[in-house]
Amino acid sequence: MEKQISLLVSLFLFIFSISSSLHETEAQNHFRRPAPIMRLVPRSLYDQIFIHKDNNACPAKGFYPYEAFVEATRWFPRFGSVGAMSTRRREVAAFLAQISHETTGGWATAPDGPYAWGLCFKEEVSPQSNYCDASNKEWPCFPGKSYKGRGPIQLSWNYNYGQAGQALGFDGLKNPEIVANNSVIAFKTALWFWMTEQTPKPSCHAVMVNRYRPTKADLAANRTVGYGLVTNIINGGLECGIPGDGRVSDRVGYFQRYAQLFKVNTGPNLDCENQRPFS
């Protein structure tokens, strides 16, 4: 009887080891496969978009490699994969344009133009505060930590770091610096922000793939669907409802350049100067 039990245990362990090995091999193969985003954004296009990201003048030199962008997109399979091919390209162009403005090192007379200097910075320069909302008890600030802008989307405030960390598997409250120290995590936080609805704001993704319908509050605030609404989601409190705001114009300029490179039109409602910010 003992021999039979021993044989059964050995057989179980053998089968379990084979199953575990197969799952491990399958997972490894999954991450070796070309990511879907590589068809929309091959390395050559990425390099054409971000001409100067590794310029010696850019503090983020070497921090935003193509491989990190591709790896981060694996965690968000719906990014750039919803709708017609033109919709997919437009969404990716819009995302890259927004992160380019957030990290821009360009100026009016910059070499190759002001919209060739995206991904030049990896963290906010001279922040005005530590971006701690002490009234937010769900995501309490950790003593001595700054939640200034970091990464491609310039993730800011303790509640955003906390939620992003929870979703992506890092401690955003105790270790916010990782967003400026780990390239893949940096890109993941930008994609997390892009893909995640934060009521009353829709996700940027839903807006750009035409899956969002304005609410009554949106219509009353003239928040029409388009690239301008994405800007409102990202930084409307400081930039929207202001005629001719230079920051909004910069976001639009990047998008127009990238839309040409992706061979798509930008769609309507590019700015948010007539929109009221989300409350």
Coordinates of C-alpha atoms in Angstrom, one line a residue:
M1 CA 0.0 0.0 0.0
E2 CA 2.8 2.4 0.9
K3 CA 4.5 1.6 -2.4
Q4 CA 1.3 2.4 -4.3
I5 CA 0.9 5.7 -2.5
S6 CA 4.6 6.5 -3.2
L7 CA 4.1 5.8 -6.9
L8 CA 1.0 7.9 -7.1
V9 CA 2.8 10.8 -5.4
S10 CA 5.7 10.5 -7.8
L11 CA 3.4 10.4 -10.8
F12 CA 1.6 13.5 -9.5
L13 CA 4.8 15.4 -9.0
F14 CA 6.0 14.4 -12.5
I15 CA 2.8 15.6 -14.1
F16 CA 2.8 18.8 -12.1
S17 CA 6.4 19.5 -13.1
I18 CA 5.6 19.0 -16.8
S19 CA 2.5 21.3 -16.5
S20 CA 4.5 24.0 -14.8
S21 CA 7.2 23.8 -17.4
L22 CA 4.7 24.1 -20.2
H23 CA 3.1 27.1 -18.6
E24 CA 6.5 28.7 -18.0
T25 CA 7.5 28.1 -21.6
E26 CA 4.2 29.4 -22.8
A27 CA 4.7 32.6 -20.8
Q28 CA 8.2 33.0 -22.0
N29 CA 7.1 32.5 -25.6
H30 CA 4.3 35.1 -25.1
F31 CA 6.8 37.8 -24.2
R32 CA 9.2 36.8 -27.0
R33 CA 6.5 37.2 -29.6
P34 CA 6.4 40.6 -31.4
A35 CA 4.0 42.9 -29.6
P36 CA 1.0 44.0 -31.7
I37 CA 2.1 47.7 -31.3
M38 CA 5.2 46.9 -33.4
R39 CA 3.0 46.8 -36.5
L40 CA 1.7 50.2 -35.9
V41 CA 4.9 51.7 -34.5
P42 CA 7.9 50.0 -35.9
R43 CA 11.3 51.1 -34.6
S44 CA 12.0 53.3 -37.6
L45 CA 8.8 55.3 -37.0
Y46 CA 9.5 55.6 -33.3
D47 CA 12.9 57.0 -34.1
Q48 CA 11.4 59.4 -36.7
I49 CA 8.9 60.6 -34.1
F50 CA 11.4 61.1 -31.3
I51 CA 14.3 62.5 -33.2
H52 CA 16.0 64.1 -30.3
K53 CA 15.0 62.1 -27.2
D54 CA 18.6 61.0 -26.8
N55 CA 20.2 64.3 -27.5
N56 CA 22.8 65.4 -25.0
A57 CA 20.7 68.4 -24.1
C58 CA 17.8 66.1 -22.9
P59 CA 17.9 65.1 -19.2
A60 CA 16.1 61.9 -20.1
K61 CA 18.7 60.8 -22.6
G62 CA 18.6 57.0 -22.8
F63 CA 15.6 56.6 -20.6
Y64 CA 12.9 56.1 -23.2
P65 CA 14.1 53.3 -25.5
Y66 CA 11.8 51.7 -28.0
E67 CA 12.0 48.3 -26.2
A68 CA 10.5 49.9 -23.0
F69 CA 7.6 51.4 -24.9
V70 CA 6.8 48.1 -26.6
E71 CA 7.1 46.1 -23.4
A72 CA 4.8 48.4 -21.5
T73 CA 2.1 48.1 -24.2
R74 CA 1.9 44.4 -23.6
W75 CA 0.1 45.2 -20.4
F76 CA -2.6 47.1 -22.2
P77 CA -3.7 45.0 -25.1
R78 CA -6.6 47.3 -26.1
F79 CA -4.3 50.2 -26.7
G80 CA -4.0 50.8 -30.4
S81 CA -6.1 47.7 -31.2
V82 CA -9.7 49.0 -31.2
G83 CA -11.6 50.0 -34.3
A84 CA -10.5 50.5 -37.9
M85 CA -6.8 50.8 -38.7
S86 CA -7.2 54.6 -39.1
T87 CA -8.7 54.8 -35.6
R88 CA -5.9 52.8 -34.1
R89 CA -3.2 54.9 -35.7
R90 CA -5.0 58.1 -34.6
E91 CA -5.2 56.9 -31.0
V92 CA -1.5 56.0 -30.9
A93 CA -0.6 59.3 -32.5
A94 CA -2.7 61.2 -29.9
F95 CA -1.0 59.3 -27.0
L96 CA 2.5 59.9 -28.3
A97 CA 1.6 63.6 -28.9
Q98 CA 0.3 64.1 -25.4
I99 CA 3.4 62.5 -23.8
S100 CA 5.6 64.5 -26.1
H101 CA 4.1 67.7 -24.8
E102 CA 4.4 66.6 -21.2
T103 CA 8.1 65.9 -21.7
T104 CA 9.0 68.4 -24.4
G105 CA 12.3 70.0 -24.7
G106 CA 11.4 71.9 -27.8
W107 CA 11.2 75.7 -28.5
A108 CA 10.1 77.8 -31.4
T109 CA 13.4 77.7 -33.3
A110 CA 14.6 74.3 -32.2
P111 CA 16.4 72.1 -34.7
D112 CA 13.9 70.1 -36.8
G113 CA 11.1 72.2 -35.3
P114 CA 9.5 72.6 -31.9
Y115 CA 7.6 69.2 -32.3
A116 CA 10.7 67.0 -32.7
W117 CA 11.7 67.1 -29.0
G118 CA 9.3 64.8 -27.2
L119 CA 10.5 62.6 -24.4
C120 CA 13.3 65.0 -23.5
F121 CA 12.5 65.0 -19.7
K122 CA 11.6 62.2 -17.3
E123 CA 10.6 64.3 -14.3
E124 CA 9.3 67.8 -13.5
V125 CA 11.8 70.6 -13.2
S126 CA 11.4 72.9 -10.3
P127 CA 8.1 71.6 -9.0
Q128 CA 6.0 74.2 -7.1
S129 CA 5.0 71.7 -4.4
N130 CA 5.3 68.1 -3.4
Y131 CA 1.9 67.5 -4.9
C132 CA 0.5 65.9 -1.7
D133 CA -3.3 66.2 -1.3
A134 CA -3.4 65.6 2.4
S135 CA -7.2 65.5 2.4
N136 CA -7.1 62.3 0.4
K137 CA -7.2 59.6 3.1
E138 CA -7.5 56.7 0.6
W139 CA -4.1 57.4 -0.8
P140 CA -2.1 59.1 2.1
C141 CA 1.2 60.7 1.4
F142 CA 4.3 59.1 2.8
P143 CA 6.5 61.4 4.8
G144 CA 9.3 63.0 2.9
K145 CA 8.0 61.9 -0.5
S146 CA 7.3 64.1 -3.5
Y147 CA 4.6 63.3 -6.0
K148 CA 5.8 65.7 -8.6
G149 CA 5.5 64.9 -12.3
R150 CA 7.4 61.9 -13.5
G151 CA 7.5 59.7 -16.6
P152 CA 6.0 60.2 -20.1
I153 CA 2.6 61.5 -18.8
Q154 CA 4.2 63.4 -15.9
L155 CA 2.2 61.4 -13.4
S156 CA 1.4 63.8 -10.5
W157 CA -0.3 63.8 -7.0
N158 CA -0.4 61.1 -4.4
Y159 CA -3.8 59.7 -5.5
N160 CA -2.5 59.1 -9.0
Y161 CA 0.7 57.5 -7.8
G162 CA -1.2 55.3 -5.4
Q163 CA -3.8 54.1 -7.9
A164 CA -1.1 53.5 -10.6
G165 CA 1.0 51.6 -8.3
Q166 CA -1.9 49.4 -7.2
A167 CA -2.8 48.6 -10.8
L168 CA 0.8 48.0 -12.0
G169 CA 2.3 46.3 -9.0
F170 CA 4.6 48.8 -7.3
D171 CA 4.3 51.0 -4.2
G172 CA 3.5 54.4 -5.7
L173 CA 3.1 56.1 -2.3
K174 CA 6.3 54.9 -0.7
N175 CA 8.4 54.6 -3.9
P176 CA 7.2 57.3 -6.4
E177 CA 10.8 57.7 -7.6
I178 CA 10.6 54.4 -9.5
V179 CA 8.6 56.1 -12.2
A180 CA 11.7 58.1 -13.0
N181 CA 14.1 55.2 -12.5
N182 CA 12.5 52.4 -14.4
S183 CA 11.7 52.9 -18.1
V184 CA 9.1 50.2 -18.5
I185 CA 7.2 51.3 -15.4
A186 CA 7.4 54.9 -16.6
F187 CA 5.7 53.9 -19.8
K188 CA 3.2 51.7 -18.0
T189 CA 2.1 54.7 -15.8
A190 CA 1.4 56.8 -18.9
L191 CA -0.6 54.0 -20.5
W192 CA -2.4 53.3 -17.3
F193 CA -3.5 57.0 -17.1
W194 CA -4.5 56.8 -20.8
M195 CA -6.6 53.7 -20.5
T196 CA -8.2 54.3 -17.1
E197 CA -11.5 56.0 -16.6
Q198 CA -11.6 58.3 -13.6
T199 CA -15.2 59.4 -13.1
P200 CA -16.4 61.9 -14.1
K201 CA -13.7 61.9 -16.7
P202 CA -13.8 59.2 -19.4
S203 CA -10.6 57.5 -20.4
C204 CA -8.5 59.1 -23.1
H205 CA -8.6 55.7 -24.9
A206 CA -12.4 55.7 -25.0
V207 CA -12.5 59.2 -26.4
M208 CA -10.0 58.5 -29.2
V209 CA -11.6 55.2 -30.3
N210 CA -15.1 56.8 -30.4
R211 CA -16.4 54.6 -27.5
Y212 CA -17.4 57.6 -25.4
R213 CA -20.7 59.5 -25.6
P214 CA -20.8 62.9 -23.9
T215 CA -23.0 63.1 -20.8
K216 CA -25.4 65.9 -20.2
A217 CA -22.8 67.6 -18.0
D218 CA -20.3 67.3 -20.9
L219 CA -22.7 68.8 -23.4
A220 CA -23.5 71.7 -21.0
A221 CA -19.8 72.4 -20.6
N222 CA -19.2 72.2 -24.4
R223 CA -16.9 69.2 -23.9
T224 CA -17.1 67.8 -27.4
V225 CA -15.4 64.6 -28.3
G226 CA -12.0 64.9 -30.0
Y227 CA -8.3 65.5 -29.2
G228 CA -9.3 68.6 -27.2
L229 CA -11.3 66.5 -24.8
V230 CA -8.2 64.4 -24.1
T231 CA -6.3 67.5 -23.2
N232 CA -9.1 68.4 -20.9
I233 CA -8.9 65.0 -19.2
I234 CA -5.1 65.3 -18.7
N235 CA -4.8 68.9 -17.6
G236 CA -8.0 70.8 -18.3
G237 CA -8.1 72.6 -14.9
L238 CA -5.0 74.6 -16.0
E239 CA -5.3 74.7 -19.8
C240 CA -8.9 74.6 -20.9
G241 CA -11.4 77.4 -21.3
I242 CA -8.5 79.8 -22.2
P243 CA -8.5 81.1 -25.8
G244 CA -5.1 80.7 -27.5
D245 CA -3.4 78.9 -24.6
G246 CA 0.2 78.1 -25.7
R247 CA 0.3 74.8 -23.9
V248 CA -2.8 73.6 -25.7
S249 CA -1.3 74.8 -29.0
D250 CA 1.8 72.8 -28.3
R251 CA -0.2 69.6 -27.7
V252 CA -2.0 70.2 -31.0
G253 CA 1.2 70.9 -32.9
Y254 CA 2.6 67.6 -31.8
F255 CA -0.6 65.8 -32.8
Q256 CA -0.7 67.3 -36.2
R257 CA 2.9 66.3 -36.9
Y258 CA 2.4 62.8 -35.7
A259 CA -0.9 62.3 -37.5
Q260 CA 1.0 63.1 -40.7
L261 CA 3.6 60.5 -39.9
F262 CA 0.9 57.9 -39.2
K263 CA -0.9 59.0 -42.4
V264 CA -4.3 59.7 -40.7
N265 CA -6.3 62.9 -40.2
T266 CA -6.6 64.4 -36.7
G267 CA -10.3 64.5 -36.6
P268 CA -12.3 67.6 -35.2
N269 CA -12.2 69.5 -32.0
L270 CA -8.5 69.7 -31.5
D271 CA -8.4 72.2 -28.7
C272 CA -10.3 72.8 -25.5
E273 CA -10.5 76.6 -25.4
N274 CA -14.3 76.6 -25.4
Q275 CA -14.6 73.7 -23.0
R276 CA -15.1 74.0 -19.2
P277 CA -12.7 71.8 -17.2
F278 CA -14.0 68.7 -15.4
S279 CA -15.0 69.4 -11.8

